[in-house]
Amino acid sequence: MIETIKADIYLEGLRLIEEAEEKGLTLRLLGGLGIRHICPSATEEPWAREYEDIDFVASRSGRESLERFFEEQGYEPNKQRNLFAGDKRLLFYDHGNNRQLDIFIGVFDMCHFLELEERLRLTETALAPEDLFLTKIQIIELNQKDIYDLGLLLLDTEVGKGKKDKGALDTGYIARLCAKDWGWYKTVTKNIRELKHHLGKMPELSSEQKEKISAKLDLIENEIEKQPKSMAWKTRNLVGEKVQWYNLPEDLGK
Amino acid sequence: MAENNGSSGKDSGLFVRQATGLVRSWSVFDAFVYAFFSVNLITLGLYIFSFAPYVPDGHLVTAVVISTIFIIFLVIVYAMLVSIMPRAGGDYVIQTRILGGPLSYVLPFAGWVFILWLWVPLYGNMLSWNVFTPLLTLLGGMTGNEGLLNAAYWFNGVNGLFFSALVVCILASVVISLGMKGYARVQKFCFYLGMAGLLTVFILLLVNDRATFIERFNAFSAQIGANDNVYSQIINSSSDAGYNPIAWNNIAIAASLPLIPMVVFFNLWPNWGATLYGEVRGASEFKRNFLGMFLGLVVTGILAVILLALFNRTFGWDFYLASNFAFYEGLSPFPVFPFPGLLAAILTENPLLQLWVIISLSAWFFGWMGTVFLSSTRVLFAASFDRMLPEWVSRLNPKTRSPYNALLLMTVPSIVVSFLFYYVPGFEVLTLNATVAIAICFLGSAIAAIVLPYRKPDLYHASPVARYKVLGLPAITVCGVILAGFLLFNIVLWLYDPMGVYGVHDPYSAGFMLVLYGIAFIIYYVYKNRNKQLGIDVEKTYEEIPVE
């Protein structure tokens, strides 16, 4: 066992990516740390926050070696959970630092399902901004940290259609996903409105910051509405909210 | 994805998520389909209904209705227990955590591991009689090909039956290796296909009258080499042998009670998925668990009554019962098991429709066959997590994610048991405990439910089921008492067996069961002592609900 776990959670995330790379495994940060990685303002007030867990997306190609890799890095697996759900997701613990490690394998399956295998090649270290945005905005029960993370992501990244700039958030990709899947559309548009509402009420943000974020949200929303919708989307739209369009993840240990 | 929230969340109208979120593999609908297939009308139901002539004064419909009503209490008890402990392992976790002690290990282990080995030859029989034989008989009758007919008869013999048991082991292992999502997809496909098949059977039975059936049945029997007028011959030969079927309109409540221990072979299992609830969404909600199992049981009960009524209408009740009696007594001129699916298929002269009936009804078998091992693997995993079995039991193949060791523990002994079942005279009797041992395991969980509010008050009061009361008493206790009474009624009848029809009232059979319990006791003490040497007190482990 290699006892090299770093106390700084962000540095530990980077270390694991590097170690994994050496073993031929692909890991990308997502969640709060992923946003922290691509957003320079993350360490400044009011965005700076404590991170309690590391979330990764791993490529399916190295699936068989992942468990051994994290155990070698000093992490303790949740054997039961990994046994039952390890084809899509692995869970490890760093008891020394009281932290958890969540690894999504090729897909992100929470309130909504997002295929990520092909997306891992687009970037290094963290997922692309649009994927980071989607993995946060898909949360049905948004909490304070989600609002902050989304606000920070939008503040620090350029937003536009297409992948002209590697660091920019591609609204076209989000719009295409929402045009294909009514559930995604419903949650994303609903949460954009929620986000605007909550950000507007935050006294710690300057009006300039609020306007900037709000304008970017408008851009995303406009792009989503403009995108021609699929037949499946239109059919599902007829049913509307009468049928639940999302999964509600359960708390582990409940 | 861990997302612990800040303290201001609630005040701002935002949510507070406390821990890591997880989307479990199975929906409530998947759990319903599993429960529905576990009380499988076409495989288990039609198989055990065929033995009804051995309780000649009992009426199948009465036995099905009464047993279904009592089994609702089993559903309530298990739905409550699962919502309190939504963990993989079902009876094993329930009993070890509430009752503790060696019996809490031995009953589920014997019930879910050893006894399931004995179920494989029974599944093999059903594969042979419900799928291979009718399909080959039908094709043989259509084409006049003797080879196909001989193949159909081969599946009636020991080699064919043993072959079917091997097929069960292989296919069940394959479908379980697909993982829970893959398994759910297979059973969902089979559910829709099987229901379409059953609907076709209902329609065929409704649009044809008895005269047409007699004509078609006699004609088909002639096609497959039987004599003329087989319909009457079957009824007459049974009558000559002293069998007088009960009339359809005689509900015979008291006389049907002895039929219940037979009928529960088919419908005692809506909780078969209880071992899997660690992988079902919303398993901590009583109503969701209840709904999945309740609908599985009640929909099946209703379909069973409709199907039997249609048998009466179109086949004739006398004929339906007599055909089974004549088959088991070796008196039938009809050369294969009178599978009602086959009898319904020949009501049409359209060969494609005939094939459709048999193939779509076979989905009831293929959607269900995985139940022979799937639930057991979770019991093995749970015991392994508690260090009460070796760690390798819960290992997966890193590439395929197949629980290959747990499956090997189930398949290898099952093949040995199947071989003994078919080739060693007298061994068949030993397997008649297949239902008894599981009912005894359920009795252990019923007792756990009864004592839960008093033995583990903290666990009970923190659970969502604590609010359910009956006359001021905990509902889980009251329902547990009713369930225990029902199970004891069956167990006493099986063991006492005044009519000599259940086959369990046999010293070898009872001795065999005791040997299985003895082996489970030995395993318990071996692993208890091994843990003790490592400084682990297994009874302390049993005081904690397993982590997820």
Coordinates of C-alpha atoms in Angstrom, one line a residue, chain B residues 51-305:
Chain B
F51 CA -51.2 -32.6 -8.5
A52 CA -54.6 -31.3 -7.3
P53 CA -56.3 -34.7 -8.1
Y54 CA -54.3 -36.1 -5.1
V55 CA -56.5 -34.0 -2.8
P56 CA -59.7 -35.1 -4.7
D57 CA -62.2 -33.3 -2.5
G58 CA -60.4 -30.0 -2.6
H59 CA -61.1 -27.2 -5.1
L60 CA -58.1 -25.4 -6.6
V61 CA -59.9 -22.0 -6.8
T62 CA -60.8 -22.2 -3.1
A63 CA -57.3 -23.1 -2.1
V64 CA -55.8 -20.3 -4.3
V65 CA -58.1 -17.7 -2.9
I66 CA -57.7 -18.6 0.7
S67 CA -53.9 -19.0 0.5
T68 CA -53.6 -15.6 -1.4
I69 CA -55.5 -13.9 1.4
F70 CA -53.2 -15.3 4.0
I71 CA -50.1 -14.7 2.0
I72 CA -51.0 -11.0 1.9
F73 CA -49.8 -11.0 5.6
L74 CA -46.5 -12.4 4.4
V75 CA -46.3 -9.5 2.0
I76 CA -47.0 -7.0 4.7
V77 CA -44.5 -8.5 7.1
Y78 CA -41.7 -8.6 4.6
A79 CA -42.5 -5.2 3.2
M80 CA -42.2 -3.8 6.7
L81 CA -39.0 -5.7 7.5
V82 CA -37.4 -4.7 4.2
S83 CA -38.2 -1.0 4.8
I84 CA -36.6 -1.2 8.2
M85 CA -33.5 -2.9 6.9
P86 CA -33.3 -2.3 3.1
R87 CA -30.2 -4.5 2.7
A88 CA -29.0 -7.3 0.5
G89 CA -29.5 -10.6 2.2
G90 CA -33.2 -10.6 3.1
D91 CA -34.0 -13.3 5.7
Y92 CA -30.4 -13.7 6.6
V93 CA -30.0 -10.0 7.6
I94 CA -33.5 -9.9 9.1
Q95 CA -33.0 -12.9 11.4
T96 CA -29.4 -12.3 12.4
R97 CA -30.0 -8.7 13.2
I98 CA -33.3 -9.2 15.1
L99 CA -33.0 -12.6 16.6
G100 CA -29.2 -13.4 16.6
G101 CA -27.8 -16.8 17.6
P102 CA -27.1 -19.9 15.5
L103 CA -30.6 -20.5 14.3
S104 CA -30.8 -17.0 12.7
Y105 CA -27.9 -18.2 10.5
V106 CA -29.0 -21.8 10.0
L107 CA -32.6 -21.2 8.9
P108 CA -31.8 -18.7 6.1
F109 CA -28.7 -20.5 5.0
A110 CA -30.4 -23.9 4.7
G111 CA -33.5 -22.3 3.2
W112 CA -31.8 -20.1 0.7
V113 CA -28.7 -22.1 -0.2
F114 CA -29.0 -25.8 0.4
I115 CA -32.7 -26.0 -0.5
L116 CA -32.3 -24.0 -3.7
W117 CA -30.0 -26.8 -4.9
L118 CA -33.1 -29.1 -4.6
W119 CA -35.2 -26.6 -6.7
V120 CA -33.1 -27.0 -9.8
P121 CA -34.5 -30.4 -10.8
L122 CA -37.9 -29.0 -10.2
Y123 CA -37.1 -26.1 -12.5
G124 CA -35.7 -28.7 -14.9
N125 CA -39.1 -30.5 -14.9
M126 CA -40.9 -27.3 -15.6
L127 CA -38.5 -26.4 -18.5
S128 CA -39.1 -29.8 -19.9
W129 CA -42.8 -30.0 -19.5
N130 CA -43.7 -26.4 -20.1
V131 CA -41.3 -25.5 -22.9
F132 CA -39.4 -28.4 -24.6
T133 CA -42.0 -31.0 -24.6
P134 CA -45.0 -28.9 -25.8
L135 CA -42.9 -27.2 -28.5
L136 CA -41.5 -30.5 -29.9
T137 CA -44.9 -32.2 -29.6
L138 CA -46.5 -29.4 -31.5
L139 CA -43.9 -29.3 -34.2
G140 CA -44.0 -33.1 -34.4
G141 CA -47.8 -33.1 -34.7
M142 CA -47.7 -30.3 -37.4
T143 CA -45.1 -32.0 -39.5
G144 CA -45.7 -35.6 -38.7
N145 CA -42.0 -35.9 -38.1
E146 CA -41.3 -38.8 -35.8
G147 CA -37.9 -37.5 -34.8
L148 CA -39.5 -34.4 -33.3
L149 CA -42.1 -36.5 -31.4
N150 CA -39.3 -38.8 -30.1
A151 CA -37.4 -35.8 -29.0
A152 CA -40.5 -34.6 -27.1
Y153 CA -40.8 -38.0 -25.4
W154 CA -37.1 -37.9 -24.6
F155 CA -37.7 -34.8 -22.6
N156 CA -40.2 -36.8 -20.5
G157 CA -37.5 -39.3 -19.6
V158 CA -34.7 -39.0 -17.1
N159 CA -32.0 -38.0 -19.6
G160 CA -34.2 -35.3 -21.0
L161 CA -35.1 -34.0 -17.6
F162 CA -31.5 -34.0 -16.4
F163 CA -30.6 -32.2 -19.6
S164 CA -33.2 -29.6 -18.8
A165 CA -31.8 -29.2 -15.3
L166 CA -28.4 -28.5 -16.8
V167 CA -29.9 -25.9 -19.1
V168 CA -31.5 -24.3 -16.1
C169 CA -28.1 -24.0 -14.3
I170 CA -26.4 -22.6 -17.4
L171 CA -29.1 -20.1 -18.4
A172 CA -29.8 -18.9 -14.8
S173 CA -26.0 -18.3 -14.3
V174 CA -25.8 -16.4 -17.6
V175 CA -28.8 -14.1 -16.8
I176 CA -27.5 -13.4 -13.3
S177 CA -24.1 -12.6 -14.8
L178 CA -25.7 -9.8 -16.7
G179 CA -26.0 -7.8 -13.5
M180 CA -29.1 -6.4 -11.9
K181 CA -29.9 -4.0 -14.8
G182 CA -29.4 -6.7 -17.4
Y183 CA -31.4 -9.1 -15.4
A184 CA -34.2 -6.5 -15.1
R185 CA -34.2 -6.0 -18.9
V186 CA -34.5 -9.8 -19.6
Q187 CA -37.3 -10.3 -17.1
K188 CA -39.2 -7.2 -18.4
F189 CA -39.0 -8.4 -21.9
C190 CA -40.2 -11.9 -20.8
F191 CA -43.0 -10.2 -18.7
Y192 CA -44.5 -8.4 -21.7
L193 CA -44.0 -11.4 -24.0
G194 CA -45.4 -13.8 -21.4
M195 CA -48.4 -11.6 -20.7
A196 CA -49.1 -11.3 -24.5
G197 CA -49.0 -15.1 -24.6
L198 CA -51.4 -15.5 -21.7
L199 CA -53.8 -13.0 -23.2
T200 CA -53.7 -15.1 -26.4
V201 CA -54.5 -18.2 -24.3
F202 CA -57.4 -16.4 -22.6
I203 CA -58.8 -15.4 -26.0
L204 CA -58.4 -18.9 -27.5
L205 CA -60.2 -20.4 -24.5
L206 CA -62.9 -17.8 -24.7
V207 CA -63.7 -17.9 -28.4
N208 CA -63.8 -21.7 -28.6
D209 CA -66.3 -24.0 -27.0
R210 CA -65.8 -27.4 -25.4
A211 CA -67.0 -29.3 -28.4
T212 CA -64.4 -27.6 -30.6
F213 CA -61.7 -28.4 -28.0
I214 CA -62.7 -32.1 -27.8
E215 CA -62.6 -32.3 -31.6
R216 CA -59.3 -30.6 -31.9
F217 CA -57.7 -32.4 -28.9
N218 CA -58.7 -35.8 -30.3
A219 CA -57.5 -34.9 -33.8
F220 CA -54.2 -33.6 -32.4
S221 CA -53.8 -36.7 -30.3
A222 CA -54.2 -38.8 -33.4
Q223 CA -51.6 -36.7 -35.1
I224 CA -49.0 -37.6 -32.4
G225 CA -49.8 -41.2 -32.5
A226 CA -52.4 -41.7 -29.8
N227 CA -55.7 -43.6 -30.3
D228 CA -59.0 -42.1 -31.3
N229 CA -61.3 -40.3 -28.8
V230 CA -58.5 -39.7 -26.3
Y231 CA -60.6 -37.1 -24.5
S232 CA -63.1 -39.6 -23.3
Q233 CA -60.5 -42.3 -22.7
I234 CA -58.7 -40.0 -20.3
I235 CA -61.8 -39.3 -18.2
N236 CA -62.9 -43.0 -18.3
S237 CA -59.5 -44.3 -17.3
S238 CA -59.2 -41.9 -14.4
S239 CA -62.7 -42.8 -13.3
D240 CA -61.9 -46.5 -13.6
A241 CA -58.9 -46.0 -11.4
G242 CA -61.2 -44.5 -8.7
Y243 CA -60.6 -40.8 -9.3
N244 CA -63.8 -38.7 -9.3
P245 CA -62.9 -35.0 -9.8
I246 CA -64.7 -32.4 -7.7
A247 CA -67.3 -30.5 -9.4
W248 CA -66.4 -27.0 -10.6
N249 CA -69.2 -25.3 -8.7
N250 CA -68.5 -27.1 -5.4
I251 CA -66.3 -24.6 -3.5
A252 CA -65.7 -27.1 -0.7
I253 CA -64.0 -24.7 1.8
A254 CA -63.1 -27.3 4.5
A255 CA -62.1 -30.0 2.1
S256 CA -59.9 -27.5 0.2
L257 CA -57.8 -26.6 3.2
P258 CA -55.5 -29.7 2.7
L259 CA -54.9 -28.4 -0.8
I260 CA -53.4 -25.2 0.5
P261 CA -50.0 -26.8 1.5
M262 CA -49.8 -27.9 -2.1
V263 CA -50.9 -24.7 -3.7
V264 CA -48.4 -22.6 -1.7
F265 CA -45.6 -24.3 -3.7
F266 CA -46.7 -21.8 -6.3
N267 CA -47.8 -18.6 -4.4
L268 CA -45.8 -18.5 -1.2
W269 CA -43.0 -16.5 -2.8
P270 CA -44.0 -12.9 -3.6
N271 CA -41.2 -12.0 -1.1
W272 CA -38.6 -13.9 -3.1
G273 CA -37.0 -10.6 -3.9
A274 CA -36.6 -9.6 -0.3
T275 CA -32.9 -10.6 -0.4
L276 CA -32.4 -8.1 -3.3
Y277 CA -33.9 -5.0 -1.7
G278 CA -30.5 -3.4 -1.1
E279 CA -30.7 -2.8 -4.9
V280 CA -34.3 -1.6 -5.2
R281 CA -35.1 2.2 -5.3
G282 CA -37.0 3.5 -2.4
A283 CA -36.7 0.2 -0.5
S284 CA -36.9 2.1 2.8
E285 CA -40.5 3.1 2.0
F286 CA -43.0 0.5 3.2
K287 CA -45.7 1.3 0.7
R288 CA -43.4 0.9 -2.3
N289 CA -42.2 -2.5 -1.1
F290 CA -45.7 -3.6 -0.2
L291 CA -47.1 -2.5 -3.6
G292 CA -44.4 -4.5 -5.6
M293 CA -45.0 -7.7 -3.7
F294 CA -48.8 -7.3 -3.2
L295 CA -49.5 -6.7 -6.9
G296 CA -47.2 -9.6 -7.8
L297 CA -49.3 -11.9 -5.5
V298 CA -52.8 -10.5 -6.2
V299 CA -52.5 -10.1 -9.9
T300 CA -51.3 -13.7 -10.1
G301 CA -54.1 -14.9 -7.9
I302 CA -56.7 -13.2 -10.1
L303 CA -55.1 -14.5 -13.3
A304 CA -55.0 -18.0 -11.7
V305 CA -58.8 -17.9 -11.0

